[in-house]
Short mmCIF file of C-alpha atoms and ligand atoms in Angstrom, two decimals:
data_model
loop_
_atom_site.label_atom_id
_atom_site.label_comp_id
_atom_site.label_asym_id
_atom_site.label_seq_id
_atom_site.Cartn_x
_atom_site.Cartn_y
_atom_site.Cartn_z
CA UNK O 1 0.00 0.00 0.00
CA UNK O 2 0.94 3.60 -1.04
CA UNK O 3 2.33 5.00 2.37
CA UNK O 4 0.16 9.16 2.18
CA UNK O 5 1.57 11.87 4.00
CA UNK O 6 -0.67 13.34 6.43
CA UNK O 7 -2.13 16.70 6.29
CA UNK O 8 -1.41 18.95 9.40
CA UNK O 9 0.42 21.99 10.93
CA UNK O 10 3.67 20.29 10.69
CA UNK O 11 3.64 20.23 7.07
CA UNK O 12 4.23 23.96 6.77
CA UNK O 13 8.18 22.26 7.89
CA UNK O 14 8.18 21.29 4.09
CA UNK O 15 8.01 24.72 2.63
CA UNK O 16 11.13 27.08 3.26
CA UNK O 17 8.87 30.36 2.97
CA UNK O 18 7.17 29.70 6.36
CA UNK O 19 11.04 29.51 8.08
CA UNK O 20 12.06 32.47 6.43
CA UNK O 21 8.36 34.65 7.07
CA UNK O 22 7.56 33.19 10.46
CA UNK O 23 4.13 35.30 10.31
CA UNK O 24 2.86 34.49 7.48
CA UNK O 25 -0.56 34.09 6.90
CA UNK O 26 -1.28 32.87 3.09
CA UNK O 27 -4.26 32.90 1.57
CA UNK O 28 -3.91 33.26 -1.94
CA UNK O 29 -3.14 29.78 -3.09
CA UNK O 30 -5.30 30.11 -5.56
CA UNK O 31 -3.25 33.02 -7.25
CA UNK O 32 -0.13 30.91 -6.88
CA UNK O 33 0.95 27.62 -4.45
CA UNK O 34 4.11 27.90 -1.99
CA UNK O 35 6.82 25.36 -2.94
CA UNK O 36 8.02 22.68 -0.64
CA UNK O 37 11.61 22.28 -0.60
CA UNK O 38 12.00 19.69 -2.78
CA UNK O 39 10.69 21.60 -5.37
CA UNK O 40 12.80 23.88 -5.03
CA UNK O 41 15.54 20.99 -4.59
CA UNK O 42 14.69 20.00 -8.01
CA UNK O 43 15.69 23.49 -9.76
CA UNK O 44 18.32 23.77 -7.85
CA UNK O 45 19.65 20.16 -9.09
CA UNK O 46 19.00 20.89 -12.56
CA UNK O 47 21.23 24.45 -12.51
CA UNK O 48 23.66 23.28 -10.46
CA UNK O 49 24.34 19.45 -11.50
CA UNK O 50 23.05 19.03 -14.91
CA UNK O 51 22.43 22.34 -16.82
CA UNK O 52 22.31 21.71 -20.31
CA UNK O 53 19.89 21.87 -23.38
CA UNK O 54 17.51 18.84 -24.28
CA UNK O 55 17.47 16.98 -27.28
CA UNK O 56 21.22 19.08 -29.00
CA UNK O 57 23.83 17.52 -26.88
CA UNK O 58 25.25 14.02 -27.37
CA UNK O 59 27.18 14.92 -23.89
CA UNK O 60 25.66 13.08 -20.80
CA UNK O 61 24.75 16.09 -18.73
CA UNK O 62 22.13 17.01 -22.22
CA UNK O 63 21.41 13.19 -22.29
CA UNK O 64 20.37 13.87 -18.53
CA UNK O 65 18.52 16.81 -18.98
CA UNK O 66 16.45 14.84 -21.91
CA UNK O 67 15.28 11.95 -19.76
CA UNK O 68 14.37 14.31 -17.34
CA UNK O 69 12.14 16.90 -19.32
CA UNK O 70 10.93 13.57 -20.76
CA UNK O 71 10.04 11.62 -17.36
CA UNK O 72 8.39 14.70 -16.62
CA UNK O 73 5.98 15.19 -19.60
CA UNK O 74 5.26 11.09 -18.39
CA UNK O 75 4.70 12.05 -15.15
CA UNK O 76 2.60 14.73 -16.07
CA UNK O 77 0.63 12.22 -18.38
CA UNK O 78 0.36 9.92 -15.43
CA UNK O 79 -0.97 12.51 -13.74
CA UNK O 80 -3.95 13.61 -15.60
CA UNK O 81 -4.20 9.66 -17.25
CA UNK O 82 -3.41 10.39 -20.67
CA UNK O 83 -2.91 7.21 -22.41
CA UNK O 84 -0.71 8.93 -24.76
CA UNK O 85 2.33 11.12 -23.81
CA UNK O 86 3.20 13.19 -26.87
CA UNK O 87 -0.20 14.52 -26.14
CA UNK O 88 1.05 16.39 -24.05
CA UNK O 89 2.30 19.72 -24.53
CA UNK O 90 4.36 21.62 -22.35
CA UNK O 91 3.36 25.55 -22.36
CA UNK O 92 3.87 28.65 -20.13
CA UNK O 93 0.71 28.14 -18.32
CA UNK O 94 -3.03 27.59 -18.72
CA UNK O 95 -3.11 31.18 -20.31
CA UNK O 96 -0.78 30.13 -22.76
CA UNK O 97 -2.39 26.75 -23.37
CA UNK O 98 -5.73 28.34 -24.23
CA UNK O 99 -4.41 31.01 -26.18
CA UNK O 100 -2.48 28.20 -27.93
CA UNK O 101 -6.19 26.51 -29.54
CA UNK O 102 -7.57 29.32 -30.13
CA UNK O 103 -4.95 30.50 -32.45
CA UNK O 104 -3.80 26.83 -33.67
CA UNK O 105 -7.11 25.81 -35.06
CA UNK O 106 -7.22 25.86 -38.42
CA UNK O 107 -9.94 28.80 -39.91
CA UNK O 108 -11.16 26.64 -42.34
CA UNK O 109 -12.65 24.55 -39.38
CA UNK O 110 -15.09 27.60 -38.60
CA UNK O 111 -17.91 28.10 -40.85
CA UNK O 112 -19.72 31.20 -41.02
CA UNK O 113 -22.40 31.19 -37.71
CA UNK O 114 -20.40 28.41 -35.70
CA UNK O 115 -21.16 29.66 -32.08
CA UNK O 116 -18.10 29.32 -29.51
CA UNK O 117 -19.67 28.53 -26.00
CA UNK O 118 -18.08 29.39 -22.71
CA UNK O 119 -19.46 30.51 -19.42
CA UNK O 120 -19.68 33.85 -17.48
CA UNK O 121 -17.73 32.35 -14.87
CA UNK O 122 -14.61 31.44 -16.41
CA UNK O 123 -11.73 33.33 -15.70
CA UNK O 124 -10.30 36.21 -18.93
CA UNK O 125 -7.80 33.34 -20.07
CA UNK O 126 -10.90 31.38 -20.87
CA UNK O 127 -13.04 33.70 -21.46
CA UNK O 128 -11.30 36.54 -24.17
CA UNK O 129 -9.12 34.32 -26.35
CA UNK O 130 -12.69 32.67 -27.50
CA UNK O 131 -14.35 36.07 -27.16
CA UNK O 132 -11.09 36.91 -30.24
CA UNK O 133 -11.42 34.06 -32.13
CA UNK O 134 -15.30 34.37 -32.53
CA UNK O 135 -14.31 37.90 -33.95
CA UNK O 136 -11.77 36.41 -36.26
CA UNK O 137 -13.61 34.17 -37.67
CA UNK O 138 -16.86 35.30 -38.25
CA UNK O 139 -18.16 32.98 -34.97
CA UNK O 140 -20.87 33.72 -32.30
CA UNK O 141 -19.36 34.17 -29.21
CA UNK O 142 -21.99 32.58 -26.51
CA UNK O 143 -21.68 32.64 -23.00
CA UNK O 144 -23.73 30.68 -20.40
CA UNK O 145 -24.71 33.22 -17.73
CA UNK O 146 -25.35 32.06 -13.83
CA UNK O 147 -29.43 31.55 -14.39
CA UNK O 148 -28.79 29.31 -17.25
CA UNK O 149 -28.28 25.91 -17.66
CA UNK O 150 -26.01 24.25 -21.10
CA UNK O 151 -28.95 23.63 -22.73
CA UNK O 152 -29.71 26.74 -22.98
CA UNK O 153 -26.76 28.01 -24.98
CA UNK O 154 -25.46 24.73 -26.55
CA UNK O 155 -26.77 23.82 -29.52
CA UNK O 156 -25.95 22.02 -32.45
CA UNK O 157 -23.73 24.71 -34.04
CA UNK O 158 -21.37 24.66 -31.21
CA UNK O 159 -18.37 24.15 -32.13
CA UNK O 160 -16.61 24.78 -29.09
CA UNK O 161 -17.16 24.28 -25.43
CA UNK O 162 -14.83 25.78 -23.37
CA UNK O 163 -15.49 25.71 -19.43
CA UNK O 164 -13.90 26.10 -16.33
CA UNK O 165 -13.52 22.37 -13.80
CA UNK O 166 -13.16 24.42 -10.42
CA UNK O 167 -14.04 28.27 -10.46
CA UNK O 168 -11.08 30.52 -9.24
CA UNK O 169 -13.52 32.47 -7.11
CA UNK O 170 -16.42 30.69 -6.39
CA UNK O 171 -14.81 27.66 -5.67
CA UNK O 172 -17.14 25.46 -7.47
CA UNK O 173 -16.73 22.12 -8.72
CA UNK O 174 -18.71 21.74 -11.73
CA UNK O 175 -20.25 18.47 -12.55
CA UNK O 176 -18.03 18.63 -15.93
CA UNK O 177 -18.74 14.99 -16.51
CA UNK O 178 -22.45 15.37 -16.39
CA UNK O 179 -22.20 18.84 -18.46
CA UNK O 180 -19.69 17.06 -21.17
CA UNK O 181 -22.20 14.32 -21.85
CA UNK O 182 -24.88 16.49 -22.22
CA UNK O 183 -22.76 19.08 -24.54
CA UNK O 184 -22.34 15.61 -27.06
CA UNK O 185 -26.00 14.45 -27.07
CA UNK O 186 -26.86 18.28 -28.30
CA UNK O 187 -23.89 18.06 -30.14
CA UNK O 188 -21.58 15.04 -31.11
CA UNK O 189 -18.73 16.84 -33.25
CA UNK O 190 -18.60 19.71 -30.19
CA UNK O 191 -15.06 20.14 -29.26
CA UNK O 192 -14.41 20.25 -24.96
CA UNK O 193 -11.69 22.68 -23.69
CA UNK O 194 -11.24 22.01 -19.86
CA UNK O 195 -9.64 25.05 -17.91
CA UNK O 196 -8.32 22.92 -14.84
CA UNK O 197 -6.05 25.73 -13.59
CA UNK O 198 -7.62 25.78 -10.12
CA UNK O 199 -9.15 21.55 -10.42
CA UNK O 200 -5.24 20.35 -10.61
CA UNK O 201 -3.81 21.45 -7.26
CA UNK O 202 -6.87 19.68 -5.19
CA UNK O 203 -8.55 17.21 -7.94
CA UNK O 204 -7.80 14.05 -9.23
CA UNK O 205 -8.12 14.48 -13.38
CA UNK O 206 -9.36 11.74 -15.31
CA UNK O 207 -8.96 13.39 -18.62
CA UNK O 208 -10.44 9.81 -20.04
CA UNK O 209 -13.33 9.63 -17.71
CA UNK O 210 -14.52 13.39 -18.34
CA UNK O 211 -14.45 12.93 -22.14
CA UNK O 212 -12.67 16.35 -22.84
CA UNK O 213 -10.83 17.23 -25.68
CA UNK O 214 -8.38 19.30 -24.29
CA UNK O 215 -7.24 19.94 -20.89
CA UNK O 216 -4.79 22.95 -19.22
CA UNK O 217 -3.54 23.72 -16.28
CA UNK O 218 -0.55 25.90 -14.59
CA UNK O 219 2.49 23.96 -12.37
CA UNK O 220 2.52 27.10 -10.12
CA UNK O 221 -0.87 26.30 -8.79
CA UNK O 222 -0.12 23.12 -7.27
CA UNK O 223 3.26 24.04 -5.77
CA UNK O 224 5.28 23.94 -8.68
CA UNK O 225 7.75 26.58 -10.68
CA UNK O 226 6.05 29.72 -12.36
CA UNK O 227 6.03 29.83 -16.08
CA UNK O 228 5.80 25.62 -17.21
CA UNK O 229 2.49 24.79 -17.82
CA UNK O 230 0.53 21.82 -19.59
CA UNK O 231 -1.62 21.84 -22.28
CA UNK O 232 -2.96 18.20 -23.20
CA UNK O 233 -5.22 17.39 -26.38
CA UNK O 234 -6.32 14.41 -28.41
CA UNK O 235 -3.89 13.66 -31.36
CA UNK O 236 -6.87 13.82 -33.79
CA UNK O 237 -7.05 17.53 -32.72
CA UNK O 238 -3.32 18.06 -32.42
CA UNK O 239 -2.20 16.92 -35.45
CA UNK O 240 -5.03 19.35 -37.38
CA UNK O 241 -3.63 22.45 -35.47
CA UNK O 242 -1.17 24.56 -36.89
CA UNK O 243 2.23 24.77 -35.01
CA UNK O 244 1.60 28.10 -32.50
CA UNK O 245 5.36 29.12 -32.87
CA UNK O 246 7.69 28.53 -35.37
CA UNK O 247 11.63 27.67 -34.80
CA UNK O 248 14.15 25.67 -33.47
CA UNK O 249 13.24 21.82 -32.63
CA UNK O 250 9.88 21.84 -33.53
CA UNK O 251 10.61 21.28 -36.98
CA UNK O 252 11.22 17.94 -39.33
CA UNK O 253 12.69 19.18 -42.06
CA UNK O 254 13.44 22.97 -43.87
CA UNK O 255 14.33 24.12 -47.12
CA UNK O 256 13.87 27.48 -48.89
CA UNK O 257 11.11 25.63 -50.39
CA UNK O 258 9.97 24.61 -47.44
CA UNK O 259 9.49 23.37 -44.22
CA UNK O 260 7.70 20.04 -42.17
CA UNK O 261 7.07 19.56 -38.69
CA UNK O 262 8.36 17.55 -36.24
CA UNK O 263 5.74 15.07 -35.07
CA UNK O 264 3.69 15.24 -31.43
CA UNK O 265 4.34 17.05 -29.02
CA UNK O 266 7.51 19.12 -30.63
CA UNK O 267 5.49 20.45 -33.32
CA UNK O 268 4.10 22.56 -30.36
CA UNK O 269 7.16 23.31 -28.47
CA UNK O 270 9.55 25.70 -30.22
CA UNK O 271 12.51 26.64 -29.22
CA UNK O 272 14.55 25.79 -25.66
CA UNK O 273 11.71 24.87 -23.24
CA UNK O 274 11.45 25.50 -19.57
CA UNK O 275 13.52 22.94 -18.69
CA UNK O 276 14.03 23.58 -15.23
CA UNK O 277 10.03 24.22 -15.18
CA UNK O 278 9.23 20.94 -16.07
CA UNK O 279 11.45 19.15 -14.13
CA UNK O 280 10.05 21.12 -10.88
CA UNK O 281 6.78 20.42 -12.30
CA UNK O 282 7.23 16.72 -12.56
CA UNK O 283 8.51 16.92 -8.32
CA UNK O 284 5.27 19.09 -7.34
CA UNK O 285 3.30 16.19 -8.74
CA UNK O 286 5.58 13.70 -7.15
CA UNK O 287 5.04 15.72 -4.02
CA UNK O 288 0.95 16.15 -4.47
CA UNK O 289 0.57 12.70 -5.14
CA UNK O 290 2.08 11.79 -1.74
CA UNK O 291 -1.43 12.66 -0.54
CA UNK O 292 -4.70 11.36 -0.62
CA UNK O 293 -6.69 13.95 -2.77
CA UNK O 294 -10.17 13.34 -0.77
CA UNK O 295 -7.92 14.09 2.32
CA UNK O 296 -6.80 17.24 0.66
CA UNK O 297 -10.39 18.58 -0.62
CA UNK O 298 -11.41 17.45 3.32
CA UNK O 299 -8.79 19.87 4.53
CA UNK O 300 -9.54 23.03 2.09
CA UNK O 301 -13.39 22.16 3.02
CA UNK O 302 -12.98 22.48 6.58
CA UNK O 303 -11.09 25.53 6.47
CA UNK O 304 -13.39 27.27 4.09
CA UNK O 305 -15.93 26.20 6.67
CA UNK O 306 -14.43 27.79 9.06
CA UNK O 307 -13.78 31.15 7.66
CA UNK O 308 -17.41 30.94 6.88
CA UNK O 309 -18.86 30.11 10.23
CA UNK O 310 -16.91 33.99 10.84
CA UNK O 311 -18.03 36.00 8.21
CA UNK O 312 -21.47 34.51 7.80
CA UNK O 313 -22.06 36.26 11.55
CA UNK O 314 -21.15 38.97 9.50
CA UNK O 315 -23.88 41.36 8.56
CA UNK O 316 -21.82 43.68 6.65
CA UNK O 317 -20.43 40.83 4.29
CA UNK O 318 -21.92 39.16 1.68
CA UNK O 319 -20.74 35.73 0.84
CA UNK O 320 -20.28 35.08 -3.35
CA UNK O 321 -21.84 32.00 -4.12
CA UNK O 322 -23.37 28.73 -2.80
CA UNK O 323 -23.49 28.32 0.63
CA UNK O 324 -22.84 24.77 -0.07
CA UNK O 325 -19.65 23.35 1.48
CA UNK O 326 -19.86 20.61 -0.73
CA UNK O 327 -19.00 20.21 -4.32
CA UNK O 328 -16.48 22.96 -3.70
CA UNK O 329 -12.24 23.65 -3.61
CA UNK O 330 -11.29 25.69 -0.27
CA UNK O 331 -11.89 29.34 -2.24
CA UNK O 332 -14.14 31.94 -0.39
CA UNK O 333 -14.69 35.16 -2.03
CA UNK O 334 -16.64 37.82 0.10
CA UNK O 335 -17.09 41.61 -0.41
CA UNK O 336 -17.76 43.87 2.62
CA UNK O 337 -20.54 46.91 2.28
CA UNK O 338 -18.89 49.53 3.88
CA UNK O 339 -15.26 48.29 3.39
CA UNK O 340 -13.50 48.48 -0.40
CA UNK O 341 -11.84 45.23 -0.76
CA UNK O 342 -8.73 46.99 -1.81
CA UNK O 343 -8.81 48.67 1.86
CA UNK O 344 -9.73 45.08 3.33
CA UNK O 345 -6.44 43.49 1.70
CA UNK O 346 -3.97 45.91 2.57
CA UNK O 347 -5.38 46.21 6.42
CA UNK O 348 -5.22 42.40 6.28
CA UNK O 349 -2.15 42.59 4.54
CA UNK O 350 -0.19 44.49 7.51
CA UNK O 351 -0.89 41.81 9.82
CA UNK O 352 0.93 39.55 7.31
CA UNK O 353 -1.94 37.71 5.93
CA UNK O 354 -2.50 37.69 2.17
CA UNK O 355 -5.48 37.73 0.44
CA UNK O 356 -6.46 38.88 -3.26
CA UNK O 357 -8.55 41.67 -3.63
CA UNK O 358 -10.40 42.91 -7.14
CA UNK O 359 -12.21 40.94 -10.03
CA UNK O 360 -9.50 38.29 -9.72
CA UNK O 361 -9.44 38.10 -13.92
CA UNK O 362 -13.75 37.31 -13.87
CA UNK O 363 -14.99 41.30 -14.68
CA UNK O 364 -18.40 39.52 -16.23
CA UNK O 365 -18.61 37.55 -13.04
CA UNK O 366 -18.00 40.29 -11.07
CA UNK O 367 -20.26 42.08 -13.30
CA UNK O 368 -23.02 39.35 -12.95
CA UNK O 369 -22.82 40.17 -9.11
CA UNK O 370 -22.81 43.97 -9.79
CA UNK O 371 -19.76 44.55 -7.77
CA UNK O 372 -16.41 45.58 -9.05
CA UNK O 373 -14.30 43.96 -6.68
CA UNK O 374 -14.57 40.73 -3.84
CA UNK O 375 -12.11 39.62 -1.65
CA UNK O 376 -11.33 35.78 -2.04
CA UNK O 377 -9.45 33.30 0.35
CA UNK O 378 -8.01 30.47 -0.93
CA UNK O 379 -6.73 27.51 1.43
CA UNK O 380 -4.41 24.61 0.50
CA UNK O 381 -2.88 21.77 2.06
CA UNK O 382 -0.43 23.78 4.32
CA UNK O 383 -2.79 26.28 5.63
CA UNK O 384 -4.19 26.05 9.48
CA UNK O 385 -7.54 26.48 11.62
CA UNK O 386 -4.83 29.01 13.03
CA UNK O 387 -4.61 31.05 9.60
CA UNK O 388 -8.59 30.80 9.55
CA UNK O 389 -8.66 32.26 13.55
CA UNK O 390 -6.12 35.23 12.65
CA UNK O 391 -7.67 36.14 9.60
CA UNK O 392 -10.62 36.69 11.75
CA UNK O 393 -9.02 38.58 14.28
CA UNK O 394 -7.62 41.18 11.90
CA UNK O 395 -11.00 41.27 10.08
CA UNK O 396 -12.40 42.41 13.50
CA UNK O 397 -9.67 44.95 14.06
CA UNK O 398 -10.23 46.39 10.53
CA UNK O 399 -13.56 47.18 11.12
CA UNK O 400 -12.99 48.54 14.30
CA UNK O 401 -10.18 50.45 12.74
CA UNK O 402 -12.75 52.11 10.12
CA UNK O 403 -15.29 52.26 13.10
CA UNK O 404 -17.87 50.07 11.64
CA UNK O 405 -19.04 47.67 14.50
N1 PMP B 501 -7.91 29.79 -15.33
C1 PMP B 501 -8.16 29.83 -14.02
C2 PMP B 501 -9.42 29.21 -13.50
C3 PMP B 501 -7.25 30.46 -13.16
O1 PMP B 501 -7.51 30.51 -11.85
C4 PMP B 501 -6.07 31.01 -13.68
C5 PMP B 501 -5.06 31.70 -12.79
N2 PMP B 501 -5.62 32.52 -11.82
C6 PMP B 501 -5.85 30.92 -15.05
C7 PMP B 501 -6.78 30.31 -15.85
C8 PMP B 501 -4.61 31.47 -15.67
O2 PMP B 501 -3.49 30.78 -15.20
P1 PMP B 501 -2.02 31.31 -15.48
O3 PMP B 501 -1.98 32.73 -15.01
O4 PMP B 501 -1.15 30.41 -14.67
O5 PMP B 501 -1.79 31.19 -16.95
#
């Protein structure tokens, strides 16, 4: 039997940041994870024991760095069950993994009226590059507003579906299984983008099981480097797209007359990746996977609880979203009616505990709420009841600060 790490205060021993900022108080997971140590290990090794380019050298230290940029893209296939690894990709981040489809699929796929669904939760990465590509090619640009169900926007001139798996400030999880099968009764050809930015870090992906067509998500979400990401796709829609960038190693063969591409997944990665990126990527995973992911979701769910059972006494705050503790990640978003949540952050913020404050990159959910800015919380594994109990304190002092209780 797999031996799981447990989830508790002492785990805050595996990341470095909490040694070096004994006060800290984070609560913005969802903007970006800490790192645990041997994360940062990992980078470390890679600069300091084995820094070369993959797939030039015939040296061993480039031999080295190959098989590991290569166990990693495994890794990360193990990781979200892809059967096949050159299907996947390995981008900047989910923003660059969307962006990526959107410009890669061929025009002549889009005929004149094709609608291009997504939802007025998503976050801008998932929400603008379809809003663009609509434009450019002469699409309708549908979006499925909070009152609505699919059905009411899907139909059979969807082309694309392109939906969020966790929402990066309601927390939701949505029922994307459910909501895929019911997107390919209305329509079978209807191609499924999955934005798992904020389902990765606490969800175990099945990219079989939920019978999308292409799934992203960011390595700095669940504890890994900034700037590697993964994009994963079927190879009947890969090997359609157009290479996004053009250059060095993603090629098979150039002439003046001209030029063929290398075959999955180089044809999307040109250039010298983020090899250190991917590496550290591959050890968050490792790391992640040392825990039970129900365990995890328990953890975030009890501390969003918790933060709840405080503001809900609240009469001044106003909670966005289901009540629900269920079905959810461990992000709160909240706004206050007589505090900006600007003010909120940076009063919270002097007491050493960070939270985001603004529209979080979802203006037309914000806008669907008619406010212009929430605060959100966001707990992961390493967080504490005793992060919940001093956000609460200073939320207390802040209003008593402005003089509103
Ligand atoms: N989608 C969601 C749901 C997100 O939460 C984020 C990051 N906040 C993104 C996309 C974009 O991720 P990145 O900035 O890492 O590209």
């Amino acid at each position: 039997m797999k031996y799981l790490k447990t989830i508790g205060p002492d785990l805050k021993h595996d990341f470095p940041i909490f040694q070096n900022q004994p006060d800290l108080v984070y609560l913005d997971s969802t903007a970006t994870a800490l790192k645990p140590q041997i994360v940062i290990d990992s980078l470390t090794e890679y600069y300091q024991e084995y820094s070369a380019n993959v797939f030039r050298g015939l040296y061993p230290i480039s031999e080295l760095a190959t098989n590991k940029y290569e166990q990693a893209r495994q890794t990360v296939a193990d990781f979200i069950k892809a059967k096949d690894v050159a299907e996947v990709i390995f981008v900047r981040g989910t923003t660059e993994a969307l962006n990526l489809i959107a410009y890669s699929l061929p025009r002549a796929v889009f005929k004149p009226g094709d609608e291009i669904v997504t939802s007025v939760v998503e976050h801008h990465a998932n929400f603008v590059p379809w809003q663009r590509l609509a434009l450019v090619v002469g699409g309708r640009f549908k979006v499925v507003n909070l009152d609505q169900d699919l059905d009411q926007v899907v139909t059979k001139k969807t082309k694309i579906l392109a939906l969020n798996y966790v929402s990066n400030v309601l927390g939701t999880i949505n029922p994307l299984k459910q909501m895929i099968k019911r997107a390919r009764q209305i329509n079978p050809k209807i191609m499924i983008v999955v934005d798992a930015a904020q389902a990765a870090p606490s969800l175990s992906i099945d990219v079989n099981d939920l019978d999308c067509d292409f799934l992203c998500f960011s390595g700095h979400k669940l504890m890994g480097p900034t700037g590697i990401g993964v994009l994963w796709g079927k190879r009947q829609y890969l090997e359609m797209m157009n290479p996004f960038q053009y250059g060095g190693d993603m090629i098979d063969q150039v002439s003046i007359e001209r030029t063929t591409f290398a075959p999955l997944p180089h044809k999307f990665e040109a250039g010298t990746p983020h090899i250190a990126g991917a590496i550290g990527l591959a050890a968050a995973i490792n790391y992640l996977s040392g825990f039970d992911f129900s365990a995890i979701l328990k953890h975030e769910r009890h501390l969003w609880q918790a933060s709840y059972e405080i503001l809900k006494e609240n009469p001044n705050i106003k909670i966005l979203g289901s009540a629900n503790w269920q079905n959810r990640t461990g992000i709160l978003a909240f706004y206050h009616t007589k505090i900006h949540a600007h003010d909120l952050a940076q009063i919270l913020a002097n007491d050493q505990i960070c939270v985001r404050a603004g529209h979080h990159c979802a203006m037309p959910l914000h806008t669907a709420f008619k406010i212009g800015a929430s605060v959100r919380l966001s707990f992961y594994l390493y967080n504490t009841i005793e992060d919940v109990k001093r956000f609460g304190k200073s939320l207390k002092k802040a209003e008593k600060l402005l003089k509103i209780r």
